[in-house]
Amino acid sequence: MRHLFGARARLRWIHLILGGALSMPYFLLGSVLVGPFIGNENVFTSASLQFAAFGIALPIAALTAFFPLVRPLSAGAVRALCGVPRERLADGPARPGPERVRTAGWFTLHLGLGGIISGMSLAVPPFAGALIVLPLLTSLRGVPAGLPEVLGRTWALALAPVAGAATLVALAACAALAGELLARCAPVLLGPTPADRLAAAERRAADLAVRNRLARELHDSVGHALSAVTLQAGAARRVLDSDVEFVREALTAIEETTRRTVGELDAVLGLLRQGEDVGGDLPGPTLDVLGDLLAHSGVKVAYTQDGDPVARVPEPVSREAYRIVQEGLSNALRHGGAAPVSLRIALRGEELEIVMENPLPGRAPVVRPGGGRGLPGTAERAALLGGHAEAGPHGDVWRLTARLPVGGAGGNR
């Protein structure tokens, strides 16, 4: 009985009734078209005329289903009322061609079955109710009630309630079968085409790319800040009682680092809070403020530049270059402690070169599978710009090298 009267069956029944309601304007138009051909404008006097009007209404409904918005509206109703999973139905308006033909087929099927079930839902319950109460109302026996004479017999009266209940069950069964048919046909007629699946895959890839970009931004910003703050706090703790001036400088560096990082976090997370599109360039610091990063990095940096890269490098390249330097400093802090770092940034033709070196610790740092996203992230940043980056031991130093093309936009920003 759950398949006939359960929650899903009731929702599918509502879906059919909705189809019947949608079919009514087309049915009335069909009745207007049938009337002049038979010389009788009132088609409701004959069941055959009503079926003729209904037969004319369905092709008209199929024509109107070629409007693009029919598919998303139909798919939304199917998801809500027929229990069809979202991924099995297409999103968005149907494109011209086979998609709209399939949508028209679905719309016609929905309205056709919906009209039949709606008509049965209006006619059957009163008839079934009359059969159920017939034994209790003796005044309805015989011809005056317009019922067959067989119902005047005792055995027929006794079976009348059973027949009435069976009629209601038959109506529920017809509605359940029609609803199941629509649920099975919906993925075929409203399901995604190969073009829809490709578009969905491209959207998922774009979303994943955005999430990866956000992860890189947060990793580089927060990772560097934590490394610098940890190093400064540890150094200050060791000389707390002997070098007050160093402690003051360390606390100042911690304050500046955290303030800068909070500002970067606010810029990135603000986009998410406001629901803005982050598919373009993400906000972030550029080489203009590199000096502040180096001054409060927690490590001594010997910085040289060639070719005025700060003024001549386009903003997207400048932003990625800043992040690459920041990740290089974080890597040096994690593995080299307070060892000095040398940094050279040079603009050579249409290529920006970044070279960072720091003395190797007792053992070279290792990128662990499943962790250590800094160096792979650096390579990804360079690759997005059409360049490349690499890091590894060279003699007694650890060297990070990145080359980023600046293209034809190497003029002033």
mmCIF file of C-alpha atoms in Angstrom:
data_model
loop_
_atom_site.group_PDB
_atom_site.id
_atom_site.type_symbol
_atom_site.label_atom_id
_atom_site.label_comp_id
_atom_site.label_asym_id
_atom_site.label_seq_id
_atom_site.Cartn_x
_atom_site.Cartn_y
_atom_site.Cartn_z
ATOM 1 C CA MET A 1 0.000 0.000 0.000
ATOM 2 C CA ARG A 2 2.970 2.326 0.500
ATOM 3 C CA HIS A 3 3.515 2.349 -3.265
ATOM 4 C CA LEU A 4 -0.104 3.476 -3.752
ATOM 5 C CA PHE A 5 -0.636 5.881 -0.851
ATOM 6 C CA GLY A 6 2.865 6.667 0.468
ATOM 7 C CA ALA A 7 4.478 10.117 0.520
ATOM 8 C CA ARG A 8 6.202 9.639 -2.832
ATOM 9 C CA ALA A 9 3.002 8.373 -4.470
ATOM 10 C CA ARG A 10 1.090 11.385 -3.167
ATOM 11 C CA LEU A 11 3.711 13.816 -4.481
ATOM 12 C CA ARG A 12 3.655 12.149 -7.877
ATOM 13 C CA TRP A 13 -0.141 12.348 -7.859
ATOM 14 C CA ILE A 14 0.158 16.092 -7.220
ATOM 15 C CA HIS A 15 2.576 16.279 -10.151
ATOM 16 C CA LEU A 16 -0.016 14.619 -12.365
ATOM 17 C CA ILE A 17 -2.750 16.960 -11.147
ATOM 18 C CA LEU A 18 -0.431 19.844 -11.989
ATOM 19 C CA GLY A 19 -0.110 18.448 -15.507
ATOM 20 C CA GLY A 20 -3.893 18.221 -15.735
ATOM 21 C CA ALA A 21 -4.227 21.836 -14.655
ATOM 22 C CA LEU A 22 -1.694 22.895 -17.291
ATOM 23 C CA SER A 23 -3.589 20.963 -19.947
ATOM 24 C CA MET A 24 -6.883 22.801 -19.329
ATOM 25 C CA PRO A 25 -6.142 25.932 -21.435
ATOM 26 C CA TYR A 26 -5.079 23.715 -24.333
ATOM 27 C CA PHE A 27 -8.178 21.543 -23.874
ATOM 28 C CA LEU A 28 -10.456 24.578 -23.991
ATOM 29 C CA LEU A 29 -8.689 25.768 -27.137
ATOM 30 C CA GLY A 30 -9.117 22.324 -28.639
ATOM 31 C CA SER A 31 -12.829 22.339 -27.821
ATOM 32 C CA VAL A 32 -13.174 25.681 -29.613
ATOM 33 C CA LEU A 33 -11.459 24.234 -32.677
ATOM 34 C CA VAL A 34 -13.565 21.043 -32.673
ATOM 35 C CA GLY A 35 -16.954 22.798 -32.345
ATOM 36 C CA PRO A 36 -17.234 24.348 -35.828
ATOM 37 C CA PHE A 37 -16.366 21.054 -37.557
ATOM 38 C CA ILE A 38 -19.203 19.148 -35.888
ATOM 39 C CA GLY A 39 -21.784 21.914 -35.949
ATOM 40 C CA ASN A 40 -22.010 21.829 -32.153
ATOM 41 C CA GLU A 41 -20.096 24.353 -30.118
ATOM 42 C CA ASN A 42 -20.704 22.461 -26.864
ATOM 43 C CA VAL A 43 -18.311 19.486 -26.978
ATOM 44 C CA PHE A 44 -19.021 18.648 -23.328
ATOM 45 C CA THR A 45 -22.216 16.861 -24.337
ATOM 46 C CA SER A 46 -20.243 13.901 -25.704
ATOM 47 C CA ALA A 47 -17.295 11.955 -24.290
ATOM 48 C CA SER A 48 -16.005 11.262 -27.789
ATOM 49 C CA LEU A 49 -15.980 14.989 -28.587
ATOM 50 C CA GLN A 50 -14.104 15.683 -25.378
ATOM 51 C CA PHE A 51 -11.468 13.122 -26.296
ATOM 52 C CA ALA A 52 -11.224 14.716 -29.744
ATOM 53 C CA ALA A 53 -10.661 18.140 -28.176
ATOM 54 C CA PHE A 54 -8.056 16.603 -25.875
ATOM 55 C CA GLY A 55 -6.325 15.000 -28.847
ATOM 56 C CA ILE A 56 -6.074 18.383 -30.574
ATOM 57 C CA ALA A 57 -4.845 20.043 -27.371
ATOM 58 C CA LEU A 58 -1.749 17.861 -27.003
ATOM 59 C CA PRO A 59 -0.017 18.867 -30.283
ATOM 60 C CA ILE A 60 -0.675 22.502 -29.429
ATOM 61 C CA ALA A 61 0.932 21.941 -26.022
ATOM 62 C CA ALA A 62 3.917 20.303 -27.724
ATOM 63 C CA LEU A 63 4.452 23.424 -29.843
ATOM 64 C CA THR A 64 4.480 25.738 -26.826
ATOM 65 C CA ALA A 65 7.051 23.452 -25.125
ATOM 66 C CA PHE A 66 9.682 24.725 -27.577
ATOM 67 C CA PHE A 67 10.065 27.859 -25.431
ATOM 68 C CA PRO A 68 13.491 27.632 -23.711
ATOM 69 C CA LEU A 69 12.237 28.019 -20.132
ATOM 70 C CA VAL A 70 9.947 24.989 -20.283
ATOM 71 C CA ARG A 71 12.792 22.586 -19.515
ATOM 72 C CA PRO A 72 14.087 24.234 -16.298
ATOM 73 C CA LEU A 73 10.529 24.640 -14.986
ATOM 74 C CA SER A 74 9.680 21.021 -15.793
ATOM 75 C CA ALA A 75 12.942 19.749 -14.309
ATOM 76 C CA GLY A 76 12.336 21.704 -11.107
ATOM 77 C CA ALA A 77 8.873 20.169 -10.735
ATOM 78 C CA VAL A 78 10.228 16.666 -11.385
ATOM 79 C CA ARG A 79 12.977 17.070 -8.759
ATOM 80 C CA ALA A 80 10.524 18.321 -6.164
ATOM 81 C CA LEU A 81 7.587 15.973 -6.796
ATOM 82 C CA CYS A 82 8.820 12.854 -8.598
ATOM 83 C CA GLY A 83 11.889 12.029 -6.506
ATOM 84 C CA VAL A 84 14.324 12.086 -9.437
ATOM 85 C CA PRO A 85 17.926 12.927 -8.356
ATOM 86 C CA ARG A 86 19.144 16.338 -9.411
ATOM 87 C CA GLU A 87 22.174 15.036 -11.311
ATOM 88 C CA ARG A 88 19.948 13.014 -13.656
ATOM 89 C CA LEU A 89 18.201 16.131 -14.976
ATOM 90 C CA ALA A 90 19.618 18.941 -17.061
ATOM 91 C CA ASP A 91 19.974 22.503 -15.782
ATOM 92 C CA GLY A 92 19.221 25.600 -17.776
ATOM 93 C CA PRO A 93 17.082 26.288 -20.832
ATOM 94 C CA ALA A 94 16.986 23.780 -23.673
ATOM 95 C CA ARG A 95 19.055 24.653 -26.709
ATOM 96 C CA PRO A 96 17.521 24.561 -30.204
ATOM 97 C CA GLY A 97 17.450 21.151 -31.798
ATOM 98 C CA PRO A 98 17.056 17.720 -30.187
ATOM 99 C CA GLU A 99 16.960 19.150 -26.655
ATOM 100 C CA ARG A 100 13.776 21.110 -27.351
ATOM 101 C CA VAL A 101 12.242 18.172 -29.200
ATOM 102 C CA ARG A 102 12.802 15.967 -26.148
ATOM 103 C CA THR A 103 11.411 18.679 -23.889
ATOM 104 C CA ALA A 104 8.303 18.918 -26.080
ATOM 105 C CA GLY A 105 7.889 15.140 -25.826
ATOM 106 C CA TRP A 106 8.110 15.327 -22.033
ATOM 107 C CA PHE A 107 5.665 18.236 -21.815
ATOM 108 C CA THR A 108 3.145 16.423 -23.998
ATOM 109 C CA LEU A 109 3.462 13.217 -21.969
ATOM 110 C CA HIS A 110 3.100 15.076 -18.680
ATOM 111 C CA LEU A 111 0.012 16.986 -19.796
ATOM 112 C CA GLY A 112 -1.525 13.910 -21.459
ATOM 113 C CA LEU A 113 -1.191 11.622 -18.444
ATOM 114 C CA GLY A 114 -1.964 14.489 -16.094
ATOM 115 C CA GLY A 115 -5.190 15.291 -17.939
ATOM 116 C CA ILE A 116 -6.343 11.651 -17.833
ATOM 117 C CA ILE A 117 -5.509 11.150 -14.140
ATOM 118 C CA SER A 118 -7.052 14.515 -13.251
ATOM 119 C CA GLY A 119 -10.274 13.568 -15.016
ATOM 120 C CA MET A 120 -10.334 10.226 -13.227
ATOM 121 C CA SER A 121 -9.610 11.940 -9.894
ATOM 122 C CA LEU A 122 -12.670 14.139 -10.406
ATOM 123 C CA ALA A 123 -15.052 11.426 -11.599
ATOM 124 C CA VAL A 124 -14.096 8.259 -9.711
ATOM 125 C CA PRO A 125 -14.234 9.345 -6.031
ATOM 126 C CA PRO A 126 -17.919 10.487 -6.133
ATOM 127 C CA PHE A 127 -18.921 7.264 -7.901
ATOM 128 C CA ALA A 128 -16.920 5.142 -5.460
ATOM 129 C CA GLY A 129 -18.339 7.052 -2.518
ATOM 130 C CA ALA A 130 -21.878 6.416 -3.757
ATOM 131 C CA LEU A 131 -21.180 2.675 -3.988
ATOM 132 C CA ILE A 132 -19.737 2.594 -0.464
ATOM 133 C CA VAL A 133 -22.740 4.273 1.186
ATOM 134 C CA LEU A 134 -25.347 2.642 -1.076
ATOM 135 C CA PRO A 135 -26.443 -0.048 1.430
ATOM 136 C CA LEU A 136 -27.024 2.636 4.058
ATOM 137 C CA LEU A 137 -29.201 4.813 1.863
ATOM 138 C CA THR A 138 -32.172 2.752 0.751
ATOM 139 C CA SER A 139 -33.654 5.768 -0.982
ATOM 140 C CA LEU A 140 -30.935 5.416 -3.640
ATOM 141 C CA ARG A 141 -32.005 1.905 -4.631
ATOM 142 C CA GLY A 142 -33.538 1.406 -8.039
ATOM 143 C CA VAL A 143 -33.975 3.556 -11.072
ATOM 144 C CA PRO A 144 -34.615 6.935 -9.362
ATOM 145 C CA ALA A 145 -30.932 7.176 -8.459
ATOM 146 C CA GLY A 146 -29.951 6.461 -12.038
ATOM 147 C CA LEU A 147 -28.104 3.314 -11.012
ATOM 148 C CA PRO A 148 -28.213 -0.085 -12.758
ATOM 149 C CA GLU A 149 -31.147 -2.289 -11.708
ATOM 150 C CA VAL A 150 -28.735 -4.995 -10.571
ATOM 151 C CA LEU A 151 -27.851 -2.831 -7.613
ATOM 152 C CA GLY A 152 -31.354 -3.304 -6.324
ATOM 153 C CA ARG A 153 -30.574 -6.918 -5.471
ATOM 154 C CA THR A 154 -29.398 -7.886 -1.993
ATOM 155 C CA TRP A 155 -26.111 -9.525 -3.032
ATOM 156 C CA ALA A 156 -25.225 -6.524 -5.213
ATOM 157 C CA LEU A 157 -25.882 -4.122 -2.353
ATOM 158 C CA ALA A 158 -23.636 -6.180 -0.106
ATOM 159 C CA LEU A 159 -20.785 -6.039 -2.624
ATOM 160 C CA ALA A 160 -21.245 -2.356 -3.483
ATOM 161 C CA PRO A 161 -18.931 -1.050 -0.709
ATOM 162 C CA VAL A 162 -16.255 -3.530 -1.763
ATOM 163 C CA ALA A 163 -16.584 -2.402 -5.385
ATOM 164 C CA GLY A 164 -16.377 1.250 -4.299
ATOM 165 C CA ALA A 165 -13.196 0.645 -2.280
ATOM 166 C CA ALA A 166 -11.711 -1.375 -5.144
ATOM 167 C CA THR A 167 -12.461 1.492 -7.522
ATOM 168 C CA LEU A 168 -10.546 3.911 -5.297
ATOM 169 C CA VAL A 169 -7.629 1.494 -5.091
ATOM 170 C CA ALA A 170 -7.703 1.141 -8.882
ATOM 171 C CA LEU A 171 -7.564 4.940 -9.207
ATOM 172 C CA ALA A 172 -4.564 5.075 -6.855
ATOM 173 C CA ALA A 173 -2.895 2.288 -8.835
ATOM 174 C CA CYS A 174 -3.414 4.138 -12.125
ATOM 175 C CA ALA A 175 -1.982 7.324 -10.603
ATOM 176 C CA ALA A 176 0.999 5.412 -9.168
ATOM 177 C CA LEU A 177 1.728 3.744 -12.507
ATOM 178 C CA ALA A 178 1.447 7.040 -14.369
ATOM 179 C CA GLY A 179 3.708 8.727 -11.809
ATOM 180 C CA GLU A 180 6.275 5.924 -12.085
ATOM 181 C CA LEU A 181 6.184 6.202 -15.877
ATOM 182 C CA LEU A 182 6.869 9.936 -15.704
ATOM 183 C CA ALA A 183 9.684 9.416 -13.183
ATOM 184 C CA ARG A 184 11.338 6.888 -15.501
ATOM 185 C CA CYS A 185 10.889 9.020 -18.616
ATOM 186 C CA ALA A 186 12.105 12.248 -17.011
ATOM 187 C CA PRO A 187 15.864 11.416 -17.151
ATOM 188 C CA VAL A 188 15.468 10.298 -20.770
ATOM 189 C CA LEU A 189 13.584 13.374 -21.957
ATOM 190 C CA LEU A 190 14.875 16.009 -19.504
ATOM 191 C CA GLY A 191 18.288 14.510 -18.786
ATOM 192 C CA PRO A 192 21.576 16.189 -19.659
ATOM 193 C CA THR A 193 22.992 15.826 -23.148
ATOM 194 C CA PRO A 194 26.742 15.316 -23.747
ATOM 195 C CA ALA A 195 27.006 19.095 -24.183
ATOM 196 C CA ASP A 196 25.277 19.605 -20.816
ATOM 197 C CA ARG A 197 27.641 17.158 -19.127
ATOM 198 C CA LEU A 198 30.645 18.895 -20.675
ATOM 199 C CA ALA A 199 29.406 22.286 -19.493
ATOM 200 C CA ALA A 200 28.829 20.893 -15.986
ATOM 201 C CA ALA A 201 32.329 19.401 -15.943
ATOM 202 C CA GLU A 202 33.778 22.750 -16.993
ATOM 203 C CA ARG A 203 31.876 24.498 -14.203
ATOM 204 C CA ARG A 204 33.151 21.985 -11.651
ATOM 205 C CA ALA A 205 36.699 22.415 -12.948
ATOM 206 C CA ALA A 206 36.374 26.210 -12.690
ATOM 207 C CA ASP A 207 35.041 25.937 -9.125
ATOM 208 C CA LEU A 208 37.898 23.609 -8.196
ATOM 209 C CA ALA A 209 40.428 25.991 -9.726
ATOM 210 C CA VAL A 210 39.013 28.886 -7.694
ATOM 211 C CA ARG A 211 39.152 26.829 -4.498
ATOM 212 C CA ASN A 212 42.751 25.861 -5.244
ATOM 213 C CA ARG A 213 43.652 29.495 -5.803
ATOM 214 C CA LEU A 214 42.068 30.481 -2.498
ATOM 215 C CA ALA A 215 43.895 27.647 -0.760
ATOM 216 C CA ARG A 216 47.203 28.831 -2.206
ATOM 217 C CA GLU A 217 46.576 32.413 -1.113
ATOM 218 C CA LEU A 218 45.659 31.398 2.420
ATOM 219 C CA HIS A 219 48.519 28.891 2.655
ATOM 220 C CA ASP A 220 51.163 31.374 1.537
ATOM 221 C CA SER A 221 49.849 34.254 3.623
ATOM 222 C CA VAL A 222 49.068 32.418 6.856
ATOM 223 C CA GLY A 223 51.944 29.941 6.532
ATOM 224 C CA HIS A 224 54.515 32.690 6.207
ATOM 225 C CA ALA A 225 52.997 34.674 9.064
ATOM 226 C CA LEU A 226 53.010 31.686 11.411
ATOM 227 C CA SER A 227 56.609 30.791 10.530
ATOM 228 C CA ALA A 228 57.805 34.374 11.044
ATOM 229 C CA VAL A 229 55.861 34.878 14.271
ATOM 230 C CA THR A 230 57.037 31.544 15.696
ATOM 231 C CA LEU A 231 60.665 32.351 14.947
ATOM 232 C CA GLN A 232 60.462 35.884 16.353
ATOM 233 C CA ALA A 233 58.613 34.761 19.482
ATOM 234 C CA GLY A 234 61.110 31.945 20.114
ATOM 235 C CA ALA A 235 64.099 34.265 19.688
ATOM 236 C CA ALA A 236 62.526 36.882 21.953
ATOM 237 C CA ARG A 237 61.816 34.303 24.657
ATOM 238 C CA ARG A 238 65.460 33.188 24.707
ATOM 239 C CA VAL A 239 66.821 36.726 25.270
ATOM 240 C CA LEU A 240 63.898 38.102 27.284
ATOM 241 C CA ASP A 241 66.072 38.960 30.312
ATOM 242 C CA SER A 242 69.276 39.954 28.518
ATOM 243 C CA ASP A 243 68.350 41.961 25.393
ATOM 244 C CA VAL A 244 65.270 44.115 25.859
ATOM 245 C CA GLU A 245 65.880 46.028 22.637
ATOM 246 C CA PHE A 246 65.836 42.820 20.566
ATOM 247 C CA VAL A 247 62.625 41.735 22.288
ATOM 248 C CA ARG A 248 61.058 45.089 21.420
ATOM 249 C CA GLU A 249 62.069 44.680 17.773
ATOM 250 C CA ALA A 250 60.754 41.119 17.701
ATOM 251 C CA LEU A 251 57.380 42.171 19.127
ATOM 252 C CA THR A 252 57.199 44.976 16.559
ATOM 253 C CA ALA A 253 57.910 42.484 13.761
ATOM 254 C CA ILE A 254 55.217 40.144 15.129
ATOM 255 C CA GLU A 255 52.727 43.014 15.248
ATOM 256 C CA GLU A 256 53.478 44.122 11.685
ATOM 257 C CA THR A 257 53.348 40.566 10.341
ATOM 258 C CA THR A 258 50.013 39.747 11.942
ATOM 259 C CA ARG A 259 48.503 43.095 10.898
ATOM 260 C CA ARG A 260 49.546 42.551 7.291
ATOM 261 C CA THR A 261 48.248 38.972 7.298
ATOM 262 C CA VAL A 262 44.895 39.956 8.789
ATOM 263 C CA GLY A 263 44.512 42.541 6.033
ATOM 264 C CA GLU A 264 45.221 39.934 3.361
ATOM 265 C CA LEU A 265 42.749 37.515 4.943
ATOM 266 C CA ASP A 266 40.067 40.196 5.063
ATOM 267 C CA ALA A 267 40.587 40.931 1.368
ATOM 268 C CA VAL A 268 40.214 37.271 0.342
ATOM 269 C CA LEU A 269 37.455 36.282 2.756
ATOM 270 C CA GLY A 270 35.557 39.486 2.014
ATOM 271 C CA LEU A 271 34.949 38.223 -1.516
ATOM 272 C CA LEU A 272 33.399 35.055 -0.131
ATOM 273 C CA ARG A 273 31.239 36.890 2.384
ATOM 274 C CA GLN A 274 29.897 39.221 -0.301
ATOM 275 C CA GLY A 275 29.307 36.368 -2.763
ATOM 276 C CA GLU A 276 31.434 38.057 -5.438
ATOM 277 C CA ASP A 277 32.935 36.272 -8.406
ATOM 278 C CA VAL A 278 36.507 35.242 -7.610
ATOM 279 C CA GLY A 279 37.172 33.839 -11.049
ATOM 280 C CA GLY A 280 39.365 36.822 -11.952
ATOM 281 C CA ASP A 281 42.466 38.161 -10.232
ATOM 282 C CA LEU A 282 42.386 37.756 -6.481
ATOM 283 C CA PRO A 283 43.398 40.780 -4.412
ATOM 284 C CA GLY A 284 46.782 40.623 -2.784
ATOM 285 C CA PRO A 285 50.059 42.421 -2.194
ATOM 286 C CA THR A 286 52.522 43.088 -5.006
ATOM 287 C CA LEU A 287 56.222 43.857 -5.283
ATOM 288 C CA ASP A 288 55.446 47.460 -4.285
ATOM 289 C CA VAL A 289 55.256 46.362 -0.642
ATOM 290 C CA LEU A 290 57.995 43.724 -0.811
ATOM 291 C CA GLY A 291 60.210 45.866 1.398
ATOM 292 C CA ASP A 292 57.752 45.620 4.275
ATOM 293 C CA LEU A 293 57.653 41.819 3.895
ATOM 294 C CA LEU A 294 61.449 41.569 3.960
ATOM 295 C CA ALA A 295 61.801 43.948 6.913
ATOM 296 C CA HIS A 296 59.495 41.887 9.133
ATOM 297 C CA SER A 297 60.221 38.408 7.786
ATOM 298 C CA GLY A 298 62.180 37.307 10.828
ATOM 299 C CA VAL A 299 65.330 36.609 8.822
ATOM 300 C CA LYS A 300 68.089 38.781 7.399
ATOM 301 C CA VAL A 301 67.633 39.205 3.654
ATOM 302 C CA ALA A 302 70.236 40.527 1.245
ATOM 303 C CA TYR A 303 68.010 41.929 -1.506
ATOM 304 C CA THR A 304 69.137 43.120 -4.931
ATOM 305 C CA GLN A 305 67.088 44.017 -7.979
ATOM 306 C CA ASP A 306 67.894 44.697 -11.610
ATOM 307 C CA GLY A 307 65.832 46.327 -14.340
ATOM 308 C CA ASP A 308 63.328 48.109 -12.053
ATOM 309 C CA PRO A 309 60.886 45.167 -11.760
ATOM 310 C CA VAL A 310 58.671 46.956 -9.259
ATOM 311 C CA ALA A 311 57.633 49.658 -11.734
ATOM 312 C CA ARG A 312 57.682 47.702 -14.983
ATOM 313 C CA VAL A 313 56.079 44.353 -14.149
ATOM 314 C CA PRO A 314 52.309 43.943 -14.741
ATOM 315 C CA GLU A 315 50.202 43.627 -11.620
ATOM 316 C CA PRO A 316 49.232 39.918 -11.997
ATOM 317 C CA VAL A 317 52.903 38.977 -12.412
ATOM 318 C CA SER A 318 53.921 41.277 -9.568
ATOM 319 C CA ARG A 319 51.342 39.672 -7.287
ATOM 320 C CA GLU A 320 52.479 36.130 -8.046
ATOM 321 C CA ALA A 321 56.131 37.167 -7.686
ATOM 322 C CA TYR A 322 55.380 38.536 -4.210
ATOM 323 C CA ARG A 323 53.750 35.240 -3.195
ATOM 324 C CA ILE A 324 56.681 33.231 -4.552
ATOM 325 C CA VAL A 325 59.118 35.331 -2.515
ATOM 326 C CA GLN A 326 56.878 34.978 0.528
ATOM 327 C CA GLU A 327 56.791 31.195 0.191
ATOM 328 C CA GLY A 328 60.571 31.122 -0.267
ATOM 329 C CA LEU A 329 61.008 33.056 2.970
ATOM 330 C CA SER A 330 58.603 30.734 4.778
ATOM 331 C CA ASN A 331 60.548 27.718 3.542
ATOM 332 C CA ALA A 332 63.821 29.283 4.659
ATOM 333 C CA LEU A 333 62.389 30.031 8.111
ATOM 334 C CA ARG A 334 61.016 26.520 8.574
ATOM 335 C CA HIS A 335 64.194 24.742 7.531
ATOM 336 C CA GLY A 336 67.007 27.240 7.987
ATOM 337 C CA GLY A 337 65.961 29.084 11.124
ATOM 338 C CA ALA A 338 67.604 32.500 11.345
ATOM 339 C CA ALA A 339 70.136 31.796 8.590
ATOM 340 C CA PRO A 340 70.517 34.756 6.189
ATOM 341 C CA VAL A 341 68.777 34.683 2.826
ATOM 342 C CA SER A 342 69.866 36.250 -0.445
ATOM 343 C CA LEU A 343 67.196 37.438 -2.874
ATOM 344 C CA ARG A 344 67.708 38.690 -6.408
ATOM 345 C CA ILE A 345 64.863 39.905 -8.633
ATOM 346 C CA ALA A 346 65.775 40.874 -12.165
ATOM 347 C CA LEU A 347 63.776 41.903 -15.212
ATOM 348 C CA ARG A 348 65.508 40.470 -18.238
ATOM 349 C CA GLY A 349 63.738 41.371 -21.465
ATOM 350 C CA GLU A 350 60.239 39.993 -21.159
ATOM 351 C CA GLU A 351 60.999 37.643 -18.262
ATOM 352 C CA LEU A 352 61.101 38.272 -14.521
ATOM 353 C CA GLU A 353 63.675 36.148 -12.712
ATOM 354 C CA ILE A 354 63.557 35.432 -8.976
ATOM 355 C CA VAL A 355 66.449 33.663 -7.250
ATOM 356 C CA MET A 356 66.491 32.971 -3.515
ATOM 357 C CA GLU A 357 69.274 31.170 -1.664
ATOM 358 C CA ASN A 358 69.819 30.202 1.946
ATOM 359 C CA PRO A 359 72.374 27.903 3.606
ATOM 360 C CA LEU A 360 71.318 24.295 3.819
ATOM 361 C CA PRO A 361 70.533 22.931 7.278
ATOM 362 C CA GLY A 362 71.829 19.556 8.421
ATOM 363 C CA ARG A 363 69.629 17.891 5.796
ATOM 364 C CA ALA A 364 67.812 19.223 2.786
ATOM 365 C CA PRO A 365 64.067 19.881 3.150
ATOM 366 C CA VAL A 366 61.860 17.214 1.635
ATOM 367 C CA VAL A 367 58.423 17.702 0.061
ATOM 368 C CA ARG A 368 56.278 15.027 1.695
ATOM 369 C CA PRO A 369 53.469 13.295 -0.253
ATOM 370 C CA GLY A 370 50.116 14.647 0.910
ATOM 371 C CA GLY A 371 51.706 17.608 2.699
ATOM 372 C CA GLY A 372 54.026 20.557 2.206
ATOM 373 C CA ARG A 373 51.984 22.417 -0.388
ATOM 374 C CA GLY A 374 54.331 25.434 -0.460
ATOM 375 C CA LEU A 375 56.833 24.418 -3.147
ATOM 376 C CA PRO A 376 54.229 22.725 -5.407
ATOM 377 C CA GLY A 377 52.094 25.844 -4.986
ATOM 378 C CA THR A 378 55.027 27.969 -6.118
ATOM 379 C CA ALA A 379 55.383 25.856 -9.246
ATOM 380 C CA GLU A 380 51.636 26.145 -9.893
ATOM 381 C CA ARG A 381 51.772 29.941 -9.595
ATOM 382 C CA ALA A 382 54.587 30.128 -12.113
ATOM 383 C CA ALA A 383 52.865 27.692 -14.485
ATOM 384 C CA LEU A 384 49.650 29.742 -14.458
ATOM 385 C CA LEU A 385 51.620 32.648 -15.906
ATOM 386 C CA GLY A 386 53.352 30.470 -18.486
ATOM 387 C CA GLY A 387 56.623 30.326 -16.562
ATOM 388 C CA HIS A 388 58.281 27.764 -14.356
ATOM 389 C CA ALA A 389 59.811 27.458 -10.889
ATOM 390 C CA GLU A 390 62.100 24.934 -9.277
ATOM 391 C CA ALA A 391 63.735 24.470 -5.895
ATOM 392 C CA GLY A 392 66.446 22.201 -4.588
ATOM 393 C CA PRO A 393 69.944 21.961 -3.167
ATOM 394 C CA HIS A 394 72.852 23.488 -5.094
ATOM 395 C CA GLY A 395 76.110 22.793 -3.357
ATOM 396 C CA ASP A 396 75.817 24.029 0.202
ATOM 397 C CA VAL A 397 72.746 26.240 -0.401
ATOM 398 C CA TRP A 398 69.052 25.715 -1.031
ATOM 399 C CA ARG A 399 68.016 27.617 -4.149
ATOM 400 C CA LEU A 400 64.561 28.642 -5.354
ATOM 401 C CA THR A 401 64.428 29.895 -8.925
ATOM 402 C CA ALA A 402 61.366 31.213 -10.724
ATOM 403 C CA ARG A 403 61.042 32.719 -14.190
ATOM 404 C CA LEU A 404 57.805 34.521 -15.019
ATOM 405 C CA PRO A 405 57.045 35.937 -18.473
ATOM 406 C CA VAL A 406 55.765 39.487 -18.485
ATOM 407 C CA GLY A 407 54.626 39.425 -22.134
ATOM 408 C CA GLY A 408 53.877 42.614 -23.948
ATOM 409 C CA ALA A 409 52.487 44.190 -20.798
ATOM 410 C CA GLY A 410 55.880 44.971 -19.413
ATOM 411 C CA GLY A 411 55.260 48.678 -19.502
ATOM 412 C CA ASN A 412 54.194 50.842 -16.627
ATOM 413 C CA ARG A 413 51.165 49.648 -14.774
#
